[in-house]
PDB file of C-alpha atoms in Angstrom:
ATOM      1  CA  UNK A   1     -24.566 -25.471 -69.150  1.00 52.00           C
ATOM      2  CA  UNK A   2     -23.038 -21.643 -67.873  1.00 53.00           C
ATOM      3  CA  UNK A   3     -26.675 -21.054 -66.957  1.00 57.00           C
ATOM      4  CA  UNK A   4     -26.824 -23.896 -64.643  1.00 52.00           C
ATOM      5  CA  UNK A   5     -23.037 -23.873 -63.768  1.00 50.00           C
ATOM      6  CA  UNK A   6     -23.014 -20.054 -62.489  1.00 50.00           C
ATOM      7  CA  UNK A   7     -26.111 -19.946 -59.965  1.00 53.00           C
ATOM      8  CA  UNK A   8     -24.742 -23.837 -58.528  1.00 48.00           C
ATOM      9  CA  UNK A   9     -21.346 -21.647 -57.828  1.00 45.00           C
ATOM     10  CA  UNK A  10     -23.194 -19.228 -56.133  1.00 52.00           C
ATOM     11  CA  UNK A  11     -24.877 -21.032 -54.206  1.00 50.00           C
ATOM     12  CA  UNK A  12     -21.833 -23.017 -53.423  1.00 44.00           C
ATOM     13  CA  UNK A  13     -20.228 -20.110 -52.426  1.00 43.00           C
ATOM     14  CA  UNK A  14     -22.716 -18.778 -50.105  1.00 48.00           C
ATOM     15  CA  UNK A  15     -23.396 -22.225 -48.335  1.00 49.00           C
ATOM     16  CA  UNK A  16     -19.442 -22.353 -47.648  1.00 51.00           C
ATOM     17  CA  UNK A  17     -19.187 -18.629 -46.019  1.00 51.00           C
ATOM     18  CA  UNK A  18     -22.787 -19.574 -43.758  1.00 47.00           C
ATOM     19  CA  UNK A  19     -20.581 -22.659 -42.589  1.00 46.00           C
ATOM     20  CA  UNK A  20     -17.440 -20.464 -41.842  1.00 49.00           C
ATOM     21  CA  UNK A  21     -19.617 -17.602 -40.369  1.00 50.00           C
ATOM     22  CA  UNK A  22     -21.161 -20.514 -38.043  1.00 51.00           C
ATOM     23  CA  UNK A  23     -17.909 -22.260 -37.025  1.00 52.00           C
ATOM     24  CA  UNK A  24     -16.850 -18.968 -36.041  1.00 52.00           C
ATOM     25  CA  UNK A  25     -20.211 -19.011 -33.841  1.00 55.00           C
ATOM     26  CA  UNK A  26     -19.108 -21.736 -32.346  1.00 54.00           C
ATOM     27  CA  UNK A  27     -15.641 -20.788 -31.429  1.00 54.00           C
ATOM     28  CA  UNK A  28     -16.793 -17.696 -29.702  1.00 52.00           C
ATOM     29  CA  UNK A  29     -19.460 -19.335 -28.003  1.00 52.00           C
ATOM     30  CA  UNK A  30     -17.311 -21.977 -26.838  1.00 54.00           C
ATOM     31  CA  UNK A  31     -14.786 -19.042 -25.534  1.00 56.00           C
ATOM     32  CA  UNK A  32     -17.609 -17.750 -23.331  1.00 55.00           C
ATOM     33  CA  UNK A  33     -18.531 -20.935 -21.843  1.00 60.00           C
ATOM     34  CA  UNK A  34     -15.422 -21.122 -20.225  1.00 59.00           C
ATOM     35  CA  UNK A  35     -15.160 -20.425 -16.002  1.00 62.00           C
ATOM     36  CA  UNK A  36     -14.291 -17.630 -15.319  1.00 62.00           C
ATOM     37  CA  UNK A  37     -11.113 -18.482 -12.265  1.00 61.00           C
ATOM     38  CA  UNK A  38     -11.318 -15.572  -9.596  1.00 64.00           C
ATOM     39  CA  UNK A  39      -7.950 -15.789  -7.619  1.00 67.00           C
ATOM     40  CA  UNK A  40      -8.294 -16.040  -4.002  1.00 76.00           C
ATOM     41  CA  UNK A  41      -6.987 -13.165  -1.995  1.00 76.00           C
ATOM     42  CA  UNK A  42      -4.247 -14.243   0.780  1.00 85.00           C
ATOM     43  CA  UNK A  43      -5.007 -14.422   4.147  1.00 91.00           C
ATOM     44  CA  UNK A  44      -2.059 -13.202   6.623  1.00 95.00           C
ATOM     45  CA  UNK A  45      -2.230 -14.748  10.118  1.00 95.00           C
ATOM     46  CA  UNK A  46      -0.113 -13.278  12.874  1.00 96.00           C
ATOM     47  CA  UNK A  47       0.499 -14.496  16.308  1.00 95.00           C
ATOM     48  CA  UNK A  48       1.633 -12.399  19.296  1.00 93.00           C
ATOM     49  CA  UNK A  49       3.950 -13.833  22.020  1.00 87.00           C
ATOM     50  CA  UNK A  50       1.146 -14.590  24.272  1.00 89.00           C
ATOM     51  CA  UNK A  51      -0.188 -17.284  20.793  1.00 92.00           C
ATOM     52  CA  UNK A  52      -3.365 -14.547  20.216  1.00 93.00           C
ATOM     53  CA  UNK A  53      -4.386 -14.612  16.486  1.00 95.00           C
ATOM     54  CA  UNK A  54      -4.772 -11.637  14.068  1.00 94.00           C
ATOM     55  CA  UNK A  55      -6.323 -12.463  10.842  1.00 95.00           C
ATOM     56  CA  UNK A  56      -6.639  -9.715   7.621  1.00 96.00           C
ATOM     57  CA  UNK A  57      -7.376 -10.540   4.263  1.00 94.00           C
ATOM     58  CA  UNK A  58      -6.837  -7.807   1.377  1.00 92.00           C
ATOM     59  CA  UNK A  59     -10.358  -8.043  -1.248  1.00 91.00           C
ATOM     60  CA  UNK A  60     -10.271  -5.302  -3.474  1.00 86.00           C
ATOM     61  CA  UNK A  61      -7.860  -2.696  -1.681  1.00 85.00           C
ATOM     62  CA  UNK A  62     -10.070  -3.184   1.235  1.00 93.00           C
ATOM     63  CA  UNK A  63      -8.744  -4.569   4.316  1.00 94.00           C
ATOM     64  CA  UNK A  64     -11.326  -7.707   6.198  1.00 94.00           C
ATOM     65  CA  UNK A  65      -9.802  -8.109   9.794  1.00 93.00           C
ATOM     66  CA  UNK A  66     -12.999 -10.220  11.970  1.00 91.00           C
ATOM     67  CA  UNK A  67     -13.160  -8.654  15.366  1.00 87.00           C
ATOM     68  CA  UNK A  68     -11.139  -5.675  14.029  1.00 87.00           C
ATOM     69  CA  UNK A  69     -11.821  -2.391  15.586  1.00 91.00           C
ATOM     70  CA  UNK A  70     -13.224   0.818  13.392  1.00 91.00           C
ATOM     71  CA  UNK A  71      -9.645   2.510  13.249  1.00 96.00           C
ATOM     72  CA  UNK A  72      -6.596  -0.158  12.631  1.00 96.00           C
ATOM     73  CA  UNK A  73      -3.161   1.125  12.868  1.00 97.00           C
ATOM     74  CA  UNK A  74      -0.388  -1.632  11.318  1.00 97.00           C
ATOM     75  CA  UNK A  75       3.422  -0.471  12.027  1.00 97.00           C
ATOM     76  CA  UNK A  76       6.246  -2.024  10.104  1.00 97.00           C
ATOM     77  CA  UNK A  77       8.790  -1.572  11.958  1.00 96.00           C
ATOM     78  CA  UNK A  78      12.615  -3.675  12.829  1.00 95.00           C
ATOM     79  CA  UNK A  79      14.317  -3.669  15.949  1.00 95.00           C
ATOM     80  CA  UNK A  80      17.768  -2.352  15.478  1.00 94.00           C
ATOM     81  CA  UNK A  81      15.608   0.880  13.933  1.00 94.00           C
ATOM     82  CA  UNK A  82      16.610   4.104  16.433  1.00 95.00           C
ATOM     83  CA  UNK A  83      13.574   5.735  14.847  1.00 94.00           C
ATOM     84  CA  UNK A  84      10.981   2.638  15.611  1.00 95.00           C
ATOM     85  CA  UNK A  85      12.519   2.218  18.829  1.00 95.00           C
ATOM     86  CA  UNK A  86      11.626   6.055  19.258  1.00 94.00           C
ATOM     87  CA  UNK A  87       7.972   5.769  18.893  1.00 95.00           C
ATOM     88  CA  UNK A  88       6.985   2.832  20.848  1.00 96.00           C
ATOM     89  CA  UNK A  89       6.084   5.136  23.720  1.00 95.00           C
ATOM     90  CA  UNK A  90       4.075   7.226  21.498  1.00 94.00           C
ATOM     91  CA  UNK A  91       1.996   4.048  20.354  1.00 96.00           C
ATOM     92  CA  UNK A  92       1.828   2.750  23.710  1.00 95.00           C
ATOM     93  CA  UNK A  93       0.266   6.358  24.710  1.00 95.00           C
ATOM     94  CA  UNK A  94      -2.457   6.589  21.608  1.00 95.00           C
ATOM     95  CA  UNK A  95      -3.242   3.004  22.468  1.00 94.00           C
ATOM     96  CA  UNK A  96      -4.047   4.086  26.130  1.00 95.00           C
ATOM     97  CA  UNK A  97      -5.799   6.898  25.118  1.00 95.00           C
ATOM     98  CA  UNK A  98      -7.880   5.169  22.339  1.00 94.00           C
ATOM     99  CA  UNK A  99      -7.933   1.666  23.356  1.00 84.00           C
ATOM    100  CA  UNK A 100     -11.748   0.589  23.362  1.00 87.00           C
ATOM    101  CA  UNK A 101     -11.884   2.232  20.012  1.00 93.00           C
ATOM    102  CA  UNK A 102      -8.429   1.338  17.757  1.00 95.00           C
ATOM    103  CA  UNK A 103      -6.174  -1.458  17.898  1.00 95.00           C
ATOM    104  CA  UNK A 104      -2.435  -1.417  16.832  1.00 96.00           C
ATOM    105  CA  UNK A 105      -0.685  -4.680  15.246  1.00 96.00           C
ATOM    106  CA  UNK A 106       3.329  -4.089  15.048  1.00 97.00           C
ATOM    107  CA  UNK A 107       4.592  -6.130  12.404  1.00 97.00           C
ATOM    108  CA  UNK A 108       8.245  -6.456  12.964  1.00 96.00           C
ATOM    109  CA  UNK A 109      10.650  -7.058   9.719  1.00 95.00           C
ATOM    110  CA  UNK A 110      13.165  -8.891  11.387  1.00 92.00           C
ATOM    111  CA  UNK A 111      13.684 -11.846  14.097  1.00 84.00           C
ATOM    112  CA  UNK A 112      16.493 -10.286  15.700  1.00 85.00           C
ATOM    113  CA  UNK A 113      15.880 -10.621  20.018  1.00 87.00           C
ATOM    114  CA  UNK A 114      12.393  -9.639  19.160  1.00 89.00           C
ATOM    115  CA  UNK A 115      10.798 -11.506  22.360  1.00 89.00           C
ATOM    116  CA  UNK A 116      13.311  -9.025  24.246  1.00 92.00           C
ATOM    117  CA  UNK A 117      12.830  -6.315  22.394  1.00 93.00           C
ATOM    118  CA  UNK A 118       8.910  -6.177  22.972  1.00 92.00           C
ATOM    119  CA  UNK A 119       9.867  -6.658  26.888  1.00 92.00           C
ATOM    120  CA  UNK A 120      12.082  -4.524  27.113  1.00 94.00           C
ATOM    121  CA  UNK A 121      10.422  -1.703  25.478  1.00 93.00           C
ATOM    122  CA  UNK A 122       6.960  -2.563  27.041  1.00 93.00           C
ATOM    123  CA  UNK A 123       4.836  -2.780  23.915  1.00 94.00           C
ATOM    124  CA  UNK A 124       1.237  -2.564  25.152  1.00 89.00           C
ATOM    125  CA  UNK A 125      -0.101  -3.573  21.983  1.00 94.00           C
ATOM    126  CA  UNK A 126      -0.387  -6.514  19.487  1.00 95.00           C
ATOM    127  CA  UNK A 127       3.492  -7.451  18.263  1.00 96.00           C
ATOM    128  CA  UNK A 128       3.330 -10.371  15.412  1.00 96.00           C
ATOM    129  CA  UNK A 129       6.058 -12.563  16.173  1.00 94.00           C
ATOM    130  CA  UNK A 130       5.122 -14.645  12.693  1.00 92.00           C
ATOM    131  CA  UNK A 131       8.230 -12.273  10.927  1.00 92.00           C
ATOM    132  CA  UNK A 132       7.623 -14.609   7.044  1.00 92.00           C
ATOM    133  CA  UNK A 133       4.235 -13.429   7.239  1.00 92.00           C
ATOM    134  CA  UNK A 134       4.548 -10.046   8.393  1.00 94.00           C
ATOM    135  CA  UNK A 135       7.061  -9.670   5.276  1.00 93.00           C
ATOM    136  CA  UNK A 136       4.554 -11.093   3.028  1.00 93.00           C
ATOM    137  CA  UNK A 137       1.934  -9.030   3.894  1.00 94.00           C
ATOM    138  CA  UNK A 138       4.377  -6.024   4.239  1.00 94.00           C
ATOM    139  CA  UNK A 139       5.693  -6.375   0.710  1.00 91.00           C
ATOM    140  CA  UNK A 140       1.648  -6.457  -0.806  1.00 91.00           C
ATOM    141  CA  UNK A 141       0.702  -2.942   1.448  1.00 92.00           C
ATOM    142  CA  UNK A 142       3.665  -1.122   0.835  1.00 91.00           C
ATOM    143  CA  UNK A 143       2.902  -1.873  -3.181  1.00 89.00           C
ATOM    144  CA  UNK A 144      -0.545  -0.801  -2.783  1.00 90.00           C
ATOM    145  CA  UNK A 145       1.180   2.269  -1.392  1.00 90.00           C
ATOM    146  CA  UNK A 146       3.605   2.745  -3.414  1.00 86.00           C
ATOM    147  CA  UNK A 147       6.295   3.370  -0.454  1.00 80.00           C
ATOM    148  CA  UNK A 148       9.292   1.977  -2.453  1.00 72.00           C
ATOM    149  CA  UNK A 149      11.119  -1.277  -2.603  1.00 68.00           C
ATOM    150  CA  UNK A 150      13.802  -0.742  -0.309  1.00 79.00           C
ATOM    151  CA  UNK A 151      10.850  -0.198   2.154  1.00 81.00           C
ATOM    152  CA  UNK A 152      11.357   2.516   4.492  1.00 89.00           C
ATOM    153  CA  UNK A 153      10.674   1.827   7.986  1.00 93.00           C
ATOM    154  CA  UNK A 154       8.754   2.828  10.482  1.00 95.00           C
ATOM    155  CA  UNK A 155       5.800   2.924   7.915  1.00 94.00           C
ATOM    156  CA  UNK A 156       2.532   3.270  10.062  1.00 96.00           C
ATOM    157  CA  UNK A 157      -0.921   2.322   7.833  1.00 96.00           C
ATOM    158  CA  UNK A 158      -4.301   3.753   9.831  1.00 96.00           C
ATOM    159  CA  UNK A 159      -7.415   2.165   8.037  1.00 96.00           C
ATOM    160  CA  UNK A 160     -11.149   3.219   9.220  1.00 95.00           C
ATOM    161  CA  UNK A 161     -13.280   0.504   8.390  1.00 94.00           C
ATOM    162  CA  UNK A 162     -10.998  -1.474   6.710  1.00 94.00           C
ATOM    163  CA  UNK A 163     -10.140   1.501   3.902  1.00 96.00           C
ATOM    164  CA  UNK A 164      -6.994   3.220   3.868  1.00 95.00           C
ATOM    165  CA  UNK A 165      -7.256   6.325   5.640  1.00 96.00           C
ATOM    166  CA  UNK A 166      -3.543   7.571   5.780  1.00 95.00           C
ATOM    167  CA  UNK A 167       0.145   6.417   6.468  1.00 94.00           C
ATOM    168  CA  UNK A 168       3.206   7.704   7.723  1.00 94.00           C
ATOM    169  CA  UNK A 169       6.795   6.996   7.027  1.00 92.00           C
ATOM    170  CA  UNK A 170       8.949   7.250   9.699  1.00 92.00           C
ATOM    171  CA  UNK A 171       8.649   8.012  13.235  1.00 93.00           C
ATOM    172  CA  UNK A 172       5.571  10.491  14.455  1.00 91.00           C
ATOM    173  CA  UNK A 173       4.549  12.595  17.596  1.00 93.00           C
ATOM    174  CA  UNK A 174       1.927  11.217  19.598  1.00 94.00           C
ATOM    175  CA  UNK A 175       0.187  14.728  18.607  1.00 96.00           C
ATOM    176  CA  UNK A 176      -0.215  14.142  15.558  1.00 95.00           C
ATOM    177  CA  UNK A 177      -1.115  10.878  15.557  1.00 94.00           C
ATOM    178  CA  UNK A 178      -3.625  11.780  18.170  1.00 96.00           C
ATOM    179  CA  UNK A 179      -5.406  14.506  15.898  1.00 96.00           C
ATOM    180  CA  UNK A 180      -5.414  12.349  13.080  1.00 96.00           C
ATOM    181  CA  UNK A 181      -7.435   9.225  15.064  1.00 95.00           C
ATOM    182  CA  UNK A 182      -9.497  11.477  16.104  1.00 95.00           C
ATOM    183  CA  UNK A 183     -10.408  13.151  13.470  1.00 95.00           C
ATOM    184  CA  UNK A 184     -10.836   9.643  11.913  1.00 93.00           C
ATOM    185  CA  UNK A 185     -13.161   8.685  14.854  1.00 92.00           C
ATOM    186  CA  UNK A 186     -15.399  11.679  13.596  1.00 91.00           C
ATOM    187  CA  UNK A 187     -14.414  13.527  16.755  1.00 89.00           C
TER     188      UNK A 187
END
C-alpha cells in the first residue's frame, strides 16, 4: 500500500503547485489587461481686454500654443511690482523690434486696476486678463522651473518652438533680452 500511497502523493503534490503556478498566470495576466489611463494635460486659455484668445497646453515639458510664433516670451508679472512696472517699455521695444517673429503674453498675478494698468502703461502686447488661469498655469511653469514657491516676480519664460529656451527673474535690459532673441532666432 506505501508503494501505491507515495507516487499518488506525488503526483498530488505536483498537480496542486501546476494549479497554483497557473492561478498565478492568471492574476498577472489579468493585471496586464487592464487600460492603461493617460491623464490629460490642462489646457490654459487666456483672454486679453480686447476678448482675443491664447491657448497653450503643457505635453511632456513641451509647450503646444496653435498659431504661436517660433520664439514665445510669457511674463508673470503683478501690478503694484516697481520692477514689472520697470520693464514694460523694454517689452514693448523687443516686441517692436521682433514683432513678425515673437509674441509676448503678460500674465498678470493679480486683479488689482489691471484694465488701467495696461492703459496706462501702454502694453503693446498680449495682457491675459483671465488672472485664475494665469495663476494656474503660473504655479505648473514655475515648478517645472523650479523658481520657488513664494514665486518671484517678474519671471520672464522665452520658449523656441515650444521648448524652454531660458528665463529670467526679475526685471531685464532690453539689451539683453535683445541678444538673447536673437541669438534664439539663429541670428
Amino acid at each position: 500500500m506505501q508503494k501505491f500511497f507515495l507516487p499518488l502523493l506525488i503526483i498530488l503534490l505536483f498537480l496542486t503547485g501546476c494549479t497554483k503556478k497557473e492561478e498565478k498566470q492568471k492574476k498577472v495576466s489579468k493585471e496586464v489587461e487592464k487600460p492603461v489611463i493617460k491623464e490629460t494635460p490642462p489646457v490654459y486659455t487666456f483672454y486679453d481686454t480686447s476678448n482675443h484668445k491664447r491657448v497653450v497646453k503643457i505635453v511632456d515639458d513641451k509647450f503646444i500654443i496653435p498659431n504661436g510664433k517660433n520664439i514665445e516670451i510669457f511674463v508673470f508679472f503683478a501690478t503694484w511690482c516697481p520692477s514689472c512696472k520697470a520693464e514694460i517699455p523694454e517689452l514693448n521695444e523687443l516686441y517692436k523690434t521682433f514683432q513678425n517673429r515673437i509674441d509676448i503674453i503678460a500674465l498678470p498675478l493679480d486683479k488689482k486696476n489691471l484694465e488701467e494698468f495696461i492703459q496706462e502703461n501702454h502694453m503693446d502686447y498680449f495682457v491675459s486678463r483671465s488672472v485664475d488661469h494665469n495663476l494656474q498655469f503660473a504655479q505648473k511653469v514655475y515648478a517645472m522651473l523650479q523658481a520657488g514657491a513664494n514665486m518671484p516676480i517678474p519671471l520672464t519664460l522665452i520658449l523656441q518652438d515650444g521648448k524652454y529656451y531660458m528665463h529670467y527673474i526679475g526685471a531685464v535690459p532690453y539689451e539683453i533680452f535683445h541678444s538673447d532673441i536673437k541669438k534664439a532666432l539663429g541670428e
